[in-house]
mmCIF file of C-alpha atoms and ligand atoms in Angstrom:
data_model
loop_
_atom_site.group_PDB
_atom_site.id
_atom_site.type_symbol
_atom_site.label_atom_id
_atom_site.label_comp_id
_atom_site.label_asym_id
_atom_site.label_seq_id
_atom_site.Cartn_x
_atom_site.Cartn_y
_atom_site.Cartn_z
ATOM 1 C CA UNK A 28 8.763 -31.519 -7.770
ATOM 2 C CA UNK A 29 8.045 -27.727 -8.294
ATOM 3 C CA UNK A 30 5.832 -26.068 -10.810
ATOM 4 C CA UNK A 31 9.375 -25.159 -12.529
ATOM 5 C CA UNK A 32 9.877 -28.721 -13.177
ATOM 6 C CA UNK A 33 8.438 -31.333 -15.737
ATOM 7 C CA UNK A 34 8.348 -34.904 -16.384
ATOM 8 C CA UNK A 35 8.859 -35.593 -20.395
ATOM 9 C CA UNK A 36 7.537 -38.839 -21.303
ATOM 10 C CA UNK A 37 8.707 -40.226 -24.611
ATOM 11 C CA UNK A 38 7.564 -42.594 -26.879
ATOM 12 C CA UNK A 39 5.473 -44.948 -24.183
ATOM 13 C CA UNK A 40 3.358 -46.513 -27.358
ATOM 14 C CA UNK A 41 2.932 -50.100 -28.453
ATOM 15 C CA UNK A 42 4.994 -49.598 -31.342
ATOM 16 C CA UNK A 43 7.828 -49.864 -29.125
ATOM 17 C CA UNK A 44 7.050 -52.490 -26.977
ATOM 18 C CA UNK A 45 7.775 -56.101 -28.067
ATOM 19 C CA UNK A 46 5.526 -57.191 -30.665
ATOM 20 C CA UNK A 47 5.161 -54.176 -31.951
ATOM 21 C CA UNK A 48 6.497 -52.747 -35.842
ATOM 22 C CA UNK A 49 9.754 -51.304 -33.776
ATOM 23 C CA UNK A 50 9.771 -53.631 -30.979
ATOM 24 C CA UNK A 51 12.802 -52.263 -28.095
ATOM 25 C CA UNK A 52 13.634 -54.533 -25.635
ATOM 26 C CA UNK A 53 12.411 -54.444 -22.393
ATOM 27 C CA UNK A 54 9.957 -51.550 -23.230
ATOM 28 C CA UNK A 55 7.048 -52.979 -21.197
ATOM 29 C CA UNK A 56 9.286 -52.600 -18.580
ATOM 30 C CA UNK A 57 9.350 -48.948 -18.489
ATOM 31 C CA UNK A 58 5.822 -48.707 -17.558
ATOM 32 C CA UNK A 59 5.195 -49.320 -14.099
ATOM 33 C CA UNK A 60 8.853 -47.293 -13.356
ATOM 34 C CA UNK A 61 6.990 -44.389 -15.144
ATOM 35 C CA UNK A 62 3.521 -45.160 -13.005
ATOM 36 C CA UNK A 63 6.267 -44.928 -10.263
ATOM 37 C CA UNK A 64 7.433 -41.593 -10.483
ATOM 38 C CA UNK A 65 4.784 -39.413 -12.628
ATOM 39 C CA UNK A 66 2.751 -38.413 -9.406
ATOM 40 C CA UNK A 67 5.896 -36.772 -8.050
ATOM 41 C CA UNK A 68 5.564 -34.765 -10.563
ATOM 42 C CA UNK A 69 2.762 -31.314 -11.290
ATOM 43 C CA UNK A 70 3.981 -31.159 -14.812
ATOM 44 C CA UNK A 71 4.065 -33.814 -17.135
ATOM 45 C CA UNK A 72 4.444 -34.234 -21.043
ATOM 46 C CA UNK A 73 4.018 -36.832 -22.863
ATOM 47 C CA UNK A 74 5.237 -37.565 -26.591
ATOM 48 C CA UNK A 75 3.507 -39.961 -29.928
ATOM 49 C CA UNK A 76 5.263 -40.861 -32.330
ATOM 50 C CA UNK A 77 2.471 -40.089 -35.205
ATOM 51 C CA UNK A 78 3.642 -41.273 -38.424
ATOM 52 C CA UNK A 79 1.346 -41.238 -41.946
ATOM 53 C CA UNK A 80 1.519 -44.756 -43.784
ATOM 54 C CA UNK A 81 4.031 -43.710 -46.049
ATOM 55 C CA UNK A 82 6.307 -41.860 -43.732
ATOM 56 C CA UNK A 83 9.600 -41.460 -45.477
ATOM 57 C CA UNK A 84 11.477 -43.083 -42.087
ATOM 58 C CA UNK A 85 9.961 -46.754 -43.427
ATOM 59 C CA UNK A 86 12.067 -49.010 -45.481
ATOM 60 C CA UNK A 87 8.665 -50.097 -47.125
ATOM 61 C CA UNK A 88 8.764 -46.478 -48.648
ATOM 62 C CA UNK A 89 12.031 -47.520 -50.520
ATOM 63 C CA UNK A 90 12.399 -49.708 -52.878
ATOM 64 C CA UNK A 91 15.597 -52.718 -52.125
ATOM 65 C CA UNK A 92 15.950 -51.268 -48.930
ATOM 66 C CA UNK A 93 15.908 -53.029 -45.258
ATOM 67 C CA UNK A 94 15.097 -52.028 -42.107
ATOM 68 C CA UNK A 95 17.958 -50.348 -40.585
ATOM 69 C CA UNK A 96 20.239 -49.225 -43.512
ATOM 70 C CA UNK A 97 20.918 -45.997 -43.460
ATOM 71 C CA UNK A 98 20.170 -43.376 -46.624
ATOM 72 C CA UNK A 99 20.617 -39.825 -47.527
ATOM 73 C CA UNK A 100 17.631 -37.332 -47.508
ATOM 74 C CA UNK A 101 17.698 -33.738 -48.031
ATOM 75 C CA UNK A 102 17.922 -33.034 -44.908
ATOM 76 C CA UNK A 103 21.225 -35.935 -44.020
ATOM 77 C CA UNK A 104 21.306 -39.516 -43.157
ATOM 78 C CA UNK A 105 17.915 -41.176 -42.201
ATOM 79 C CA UNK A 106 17.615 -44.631 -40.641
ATOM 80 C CA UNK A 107 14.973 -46.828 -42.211
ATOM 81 C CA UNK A 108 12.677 -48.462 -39.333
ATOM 82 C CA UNK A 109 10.364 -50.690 -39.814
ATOM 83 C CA UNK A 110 6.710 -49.677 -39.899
ATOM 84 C CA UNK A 111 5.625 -48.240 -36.805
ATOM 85 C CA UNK A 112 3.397 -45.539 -34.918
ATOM 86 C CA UNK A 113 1.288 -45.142 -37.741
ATOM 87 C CA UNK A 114 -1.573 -42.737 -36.900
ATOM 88 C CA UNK A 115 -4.388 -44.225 -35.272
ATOM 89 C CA UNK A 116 -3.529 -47.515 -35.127
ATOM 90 C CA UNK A 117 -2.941 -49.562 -32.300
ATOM 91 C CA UNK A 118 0.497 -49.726 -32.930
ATOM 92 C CA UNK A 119 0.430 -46.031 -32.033
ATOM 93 C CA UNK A 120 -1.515 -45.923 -29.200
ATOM 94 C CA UNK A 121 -0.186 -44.892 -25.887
ATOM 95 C CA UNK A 122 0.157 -47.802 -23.392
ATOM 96 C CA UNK A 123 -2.990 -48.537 -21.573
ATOM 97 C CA UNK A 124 -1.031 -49.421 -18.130
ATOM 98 C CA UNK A 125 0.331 -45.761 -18.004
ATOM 99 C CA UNK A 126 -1.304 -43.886 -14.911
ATOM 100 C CA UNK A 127 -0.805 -40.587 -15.812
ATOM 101 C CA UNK A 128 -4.514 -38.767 -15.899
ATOM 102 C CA UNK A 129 -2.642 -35.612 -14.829
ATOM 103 C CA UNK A 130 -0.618 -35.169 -18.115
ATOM 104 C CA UNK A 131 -1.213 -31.990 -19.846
ATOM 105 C CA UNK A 132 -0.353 -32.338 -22.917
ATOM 106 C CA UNK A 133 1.025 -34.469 -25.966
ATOM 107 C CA UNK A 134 3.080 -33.446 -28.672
ATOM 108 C CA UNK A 135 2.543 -36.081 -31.700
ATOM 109 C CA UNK A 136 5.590 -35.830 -33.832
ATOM 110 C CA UNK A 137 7.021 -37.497 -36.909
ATOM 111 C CA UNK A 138 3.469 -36.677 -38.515
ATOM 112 C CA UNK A 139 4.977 -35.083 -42.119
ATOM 113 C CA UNK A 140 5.271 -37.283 -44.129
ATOM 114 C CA UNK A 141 9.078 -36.353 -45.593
ATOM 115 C CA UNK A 142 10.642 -35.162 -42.218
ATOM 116 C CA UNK A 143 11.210 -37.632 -39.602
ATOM 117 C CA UNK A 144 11.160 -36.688 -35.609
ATOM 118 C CA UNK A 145 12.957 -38.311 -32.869
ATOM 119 C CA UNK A 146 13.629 -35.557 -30.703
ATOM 120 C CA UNK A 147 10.286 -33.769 -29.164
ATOM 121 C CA UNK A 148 11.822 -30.297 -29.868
ATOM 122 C CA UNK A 149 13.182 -29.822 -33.735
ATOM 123 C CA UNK A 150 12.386 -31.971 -36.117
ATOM 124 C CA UNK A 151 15.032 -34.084 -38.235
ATOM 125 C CA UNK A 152 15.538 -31.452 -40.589
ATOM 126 C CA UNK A 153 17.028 -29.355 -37.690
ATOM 127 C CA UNK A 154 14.562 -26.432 -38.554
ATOM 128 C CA UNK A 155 10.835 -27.368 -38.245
ATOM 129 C CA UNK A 156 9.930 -26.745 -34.498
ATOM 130 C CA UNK A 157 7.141 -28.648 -32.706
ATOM 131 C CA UNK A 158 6.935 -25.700 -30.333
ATOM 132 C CA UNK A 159 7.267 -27.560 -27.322
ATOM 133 C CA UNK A 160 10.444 -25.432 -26.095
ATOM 134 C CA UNK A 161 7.659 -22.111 -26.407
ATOM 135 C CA UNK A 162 4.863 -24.082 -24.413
ATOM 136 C CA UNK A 163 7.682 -24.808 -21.709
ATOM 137 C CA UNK A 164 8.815 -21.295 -21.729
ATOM 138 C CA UNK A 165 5.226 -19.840 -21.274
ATOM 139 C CA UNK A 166 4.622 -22.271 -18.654
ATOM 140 C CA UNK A 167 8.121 -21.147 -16.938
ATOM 141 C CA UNK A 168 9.233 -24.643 -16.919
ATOM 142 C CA UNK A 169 13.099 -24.733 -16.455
ATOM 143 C CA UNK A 170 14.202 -28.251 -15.468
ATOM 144 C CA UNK A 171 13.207 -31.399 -17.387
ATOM 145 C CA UNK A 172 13.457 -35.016 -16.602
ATOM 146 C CA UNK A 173 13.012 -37.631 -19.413
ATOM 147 C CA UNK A 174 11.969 -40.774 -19.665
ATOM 148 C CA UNK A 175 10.659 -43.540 -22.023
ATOM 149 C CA UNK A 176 11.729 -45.163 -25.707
ATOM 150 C CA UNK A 177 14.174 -45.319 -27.073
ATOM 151 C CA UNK A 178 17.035 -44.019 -24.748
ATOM 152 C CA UNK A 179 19.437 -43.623 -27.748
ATOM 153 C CA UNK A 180 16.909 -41.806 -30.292
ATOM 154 C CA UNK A 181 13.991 -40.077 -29.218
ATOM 155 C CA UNK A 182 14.423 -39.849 -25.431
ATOM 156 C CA UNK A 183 18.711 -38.571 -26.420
ATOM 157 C CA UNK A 184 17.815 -36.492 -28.955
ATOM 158 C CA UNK A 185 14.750 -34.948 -27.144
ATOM 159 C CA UNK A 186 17.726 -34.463 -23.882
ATOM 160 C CA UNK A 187 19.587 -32.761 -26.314
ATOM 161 C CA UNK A 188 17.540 -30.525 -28.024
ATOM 162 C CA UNK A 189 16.298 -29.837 -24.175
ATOM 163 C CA UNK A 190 19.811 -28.477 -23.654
ATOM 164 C CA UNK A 191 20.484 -26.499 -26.718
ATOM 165 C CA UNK A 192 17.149 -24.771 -25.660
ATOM 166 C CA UNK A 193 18.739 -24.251 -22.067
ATOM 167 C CA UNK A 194 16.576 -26.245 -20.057
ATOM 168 C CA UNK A 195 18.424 -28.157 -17.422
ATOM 169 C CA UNK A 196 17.623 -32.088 -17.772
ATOM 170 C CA UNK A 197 18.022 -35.075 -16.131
ATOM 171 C CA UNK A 198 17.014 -38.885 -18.051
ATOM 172 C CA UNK A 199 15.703 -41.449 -16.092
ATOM 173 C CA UNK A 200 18.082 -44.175 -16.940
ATOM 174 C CA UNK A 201 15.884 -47.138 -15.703
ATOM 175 C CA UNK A 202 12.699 -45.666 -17.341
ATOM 176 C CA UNK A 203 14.128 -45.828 -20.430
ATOM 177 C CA UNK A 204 14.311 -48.679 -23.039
ATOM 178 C CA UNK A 205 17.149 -48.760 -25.688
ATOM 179 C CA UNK A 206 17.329 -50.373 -29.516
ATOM 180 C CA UNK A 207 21.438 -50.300 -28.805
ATOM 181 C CA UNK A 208 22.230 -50.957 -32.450
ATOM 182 C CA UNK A 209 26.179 -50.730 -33.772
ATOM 183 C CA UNK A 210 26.955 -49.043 -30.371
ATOM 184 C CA UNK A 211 24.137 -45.902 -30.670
ATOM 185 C CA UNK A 212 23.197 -46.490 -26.788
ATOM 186 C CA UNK A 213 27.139 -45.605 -25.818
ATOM 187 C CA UNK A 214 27.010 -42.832 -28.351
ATOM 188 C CA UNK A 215 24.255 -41.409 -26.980
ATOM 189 C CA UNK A 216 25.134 -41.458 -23.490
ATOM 190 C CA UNK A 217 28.056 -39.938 -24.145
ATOM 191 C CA UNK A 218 26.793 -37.361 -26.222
ATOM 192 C CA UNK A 219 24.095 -36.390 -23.403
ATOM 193 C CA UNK A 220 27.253 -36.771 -20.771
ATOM 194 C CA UNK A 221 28.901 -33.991 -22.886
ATOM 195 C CA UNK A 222 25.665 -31.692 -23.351
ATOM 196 C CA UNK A 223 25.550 -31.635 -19.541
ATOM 197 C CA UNK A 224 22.435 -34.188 -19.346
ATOM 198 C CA UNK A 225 22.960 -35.431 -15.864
ATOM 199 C CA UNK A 226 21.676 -39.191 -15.334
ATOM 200 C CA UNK A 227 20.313 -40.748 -12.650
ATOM 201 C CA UNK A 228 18.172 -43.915 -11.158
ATOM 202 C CA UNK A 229 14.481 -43.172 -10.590
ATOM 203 C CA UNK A 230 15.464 -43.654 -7.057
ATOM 204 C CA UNK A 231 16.409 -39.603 -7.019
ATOM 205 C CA UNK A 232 13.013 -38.561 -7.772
ATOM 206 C CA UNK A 233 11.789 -39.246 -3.870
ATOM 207 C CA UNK A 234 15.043 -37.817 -2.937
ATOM 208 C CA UNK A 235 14.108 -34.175 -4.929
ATOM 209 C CA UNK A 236 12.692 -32.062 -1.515
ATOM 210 C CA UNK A 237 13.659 -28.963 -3.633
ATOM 211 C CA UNK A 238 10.557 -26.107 -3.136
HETATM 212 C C1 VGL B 321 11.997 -43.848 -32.295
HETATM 213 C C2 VGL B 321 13.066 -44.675 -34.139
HETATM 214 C C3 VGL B 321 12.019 -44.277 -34.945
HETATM 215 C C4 VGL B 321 12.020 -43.629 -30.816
HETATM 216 C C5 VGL B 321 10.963 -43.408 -33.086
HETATM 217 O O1 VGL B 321 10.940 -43.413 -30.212
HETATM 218 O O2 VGL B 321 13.119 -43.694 -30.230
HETATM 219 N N1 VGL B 321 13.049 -44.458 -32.834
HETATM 220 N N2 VGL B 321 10.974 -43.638 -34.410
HETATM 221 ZN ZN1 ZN B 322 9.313 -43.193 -35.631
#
């Protein structure tokens, strides 16, 4: 891949993977996929979900409330997880199978504690940046291909965020992981279909000859 391209690496943390507080199935499974592809490419991004104890995203933080209801913040509806990614626990913690020494950076995310993050560009509020469209700018990265957990939260809303911000992207579909819950996987799909997020099999990343 050229130096106008980057690999955007979502959400590869234990949390995620089963056994973890917001186990997705199949997440282990994204890892050697990732291993896979990642040294195709000079640019590469990775993203941590980074969440304080009390983050307002866990259902612990609200009293009679489950994981996975839905509630109204300031800033509009909010799913309630379970408790995950909290910083510096294991739970956190990238996977140690990734291979990906040559990663340049890591935006943590989801790390105040009333504003929740899925997407590695604007935070839920739809305001607070993480300034990872500005680093990509200054780097004159253009095209972005995504991969990682979940596919229908933080790797979709990351792809569209990506879009709004003009970068051309591409997801990974088989190096993504989704939590597929009351039909958000189709949603999201479609919603990246109509943002002009082209998807493809990891296949196409020995097939990119592009200088
Ligand atoms: C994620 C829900 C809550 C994700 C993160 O990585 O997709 N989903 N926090
Ligand atoms: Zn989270």
């Amino acid at each position: 891949m050229n130096d106008a391209t980057a690999l955007l690496i979502v959400d590869v943390q234990y949390g995620f993977m089963p056994g973890g507080g917001l186990p997705v199935a199949g997440g282990d499974a994204v890892v050697p996929v990732i291993n896979r592809i990642a040294p195709r490419f000079a640019n590469v991004v990775l993203t941590q979900d980074w969440h304080p104890r009390d983050h307002v995203s866990f259902a612990a933080r609200h009293p009679a409330r489950q994981p996975f209801e839905t509630i109204a913040l300031p800033y509009g509806e909010q799913v309630l997880w379970p408790t995950h990614c909290v910083q510096g626990t294991r739970d956190a913690a990238l996977h140690d199978g990734l291979q990906v020494d040559h990663a340049q950076l890591i935006i943590r995310k989801g790390f105040r504690r009333d504003i929740d993050s899925y997407s590695a560009f604007v935070e839920a509020d739809r305001r607070t940046t993480t300034g990872l469209a500005a680093w990509l700018h200054a780097r004159g990265i253009t095209r972005l291909w995504l991969c990682g957990l979940a596919t229908d939260f933080c790797v979709a809303w990351s792809a569209l965020d990506a879009r709004a911000a003009g970068f051309e992207v591409t997801v990974i579909e088989d190096a993504c992981r989704a939590i597929d819950r009351d039909g958000s996987l189709a949603r999201a799909w479609a919603d990246m279909a109509a943002a002009g997020v082209r998807r493809v099999f990891s296949e196409r990343v020995f097939e990119q000859n592009r200088p």
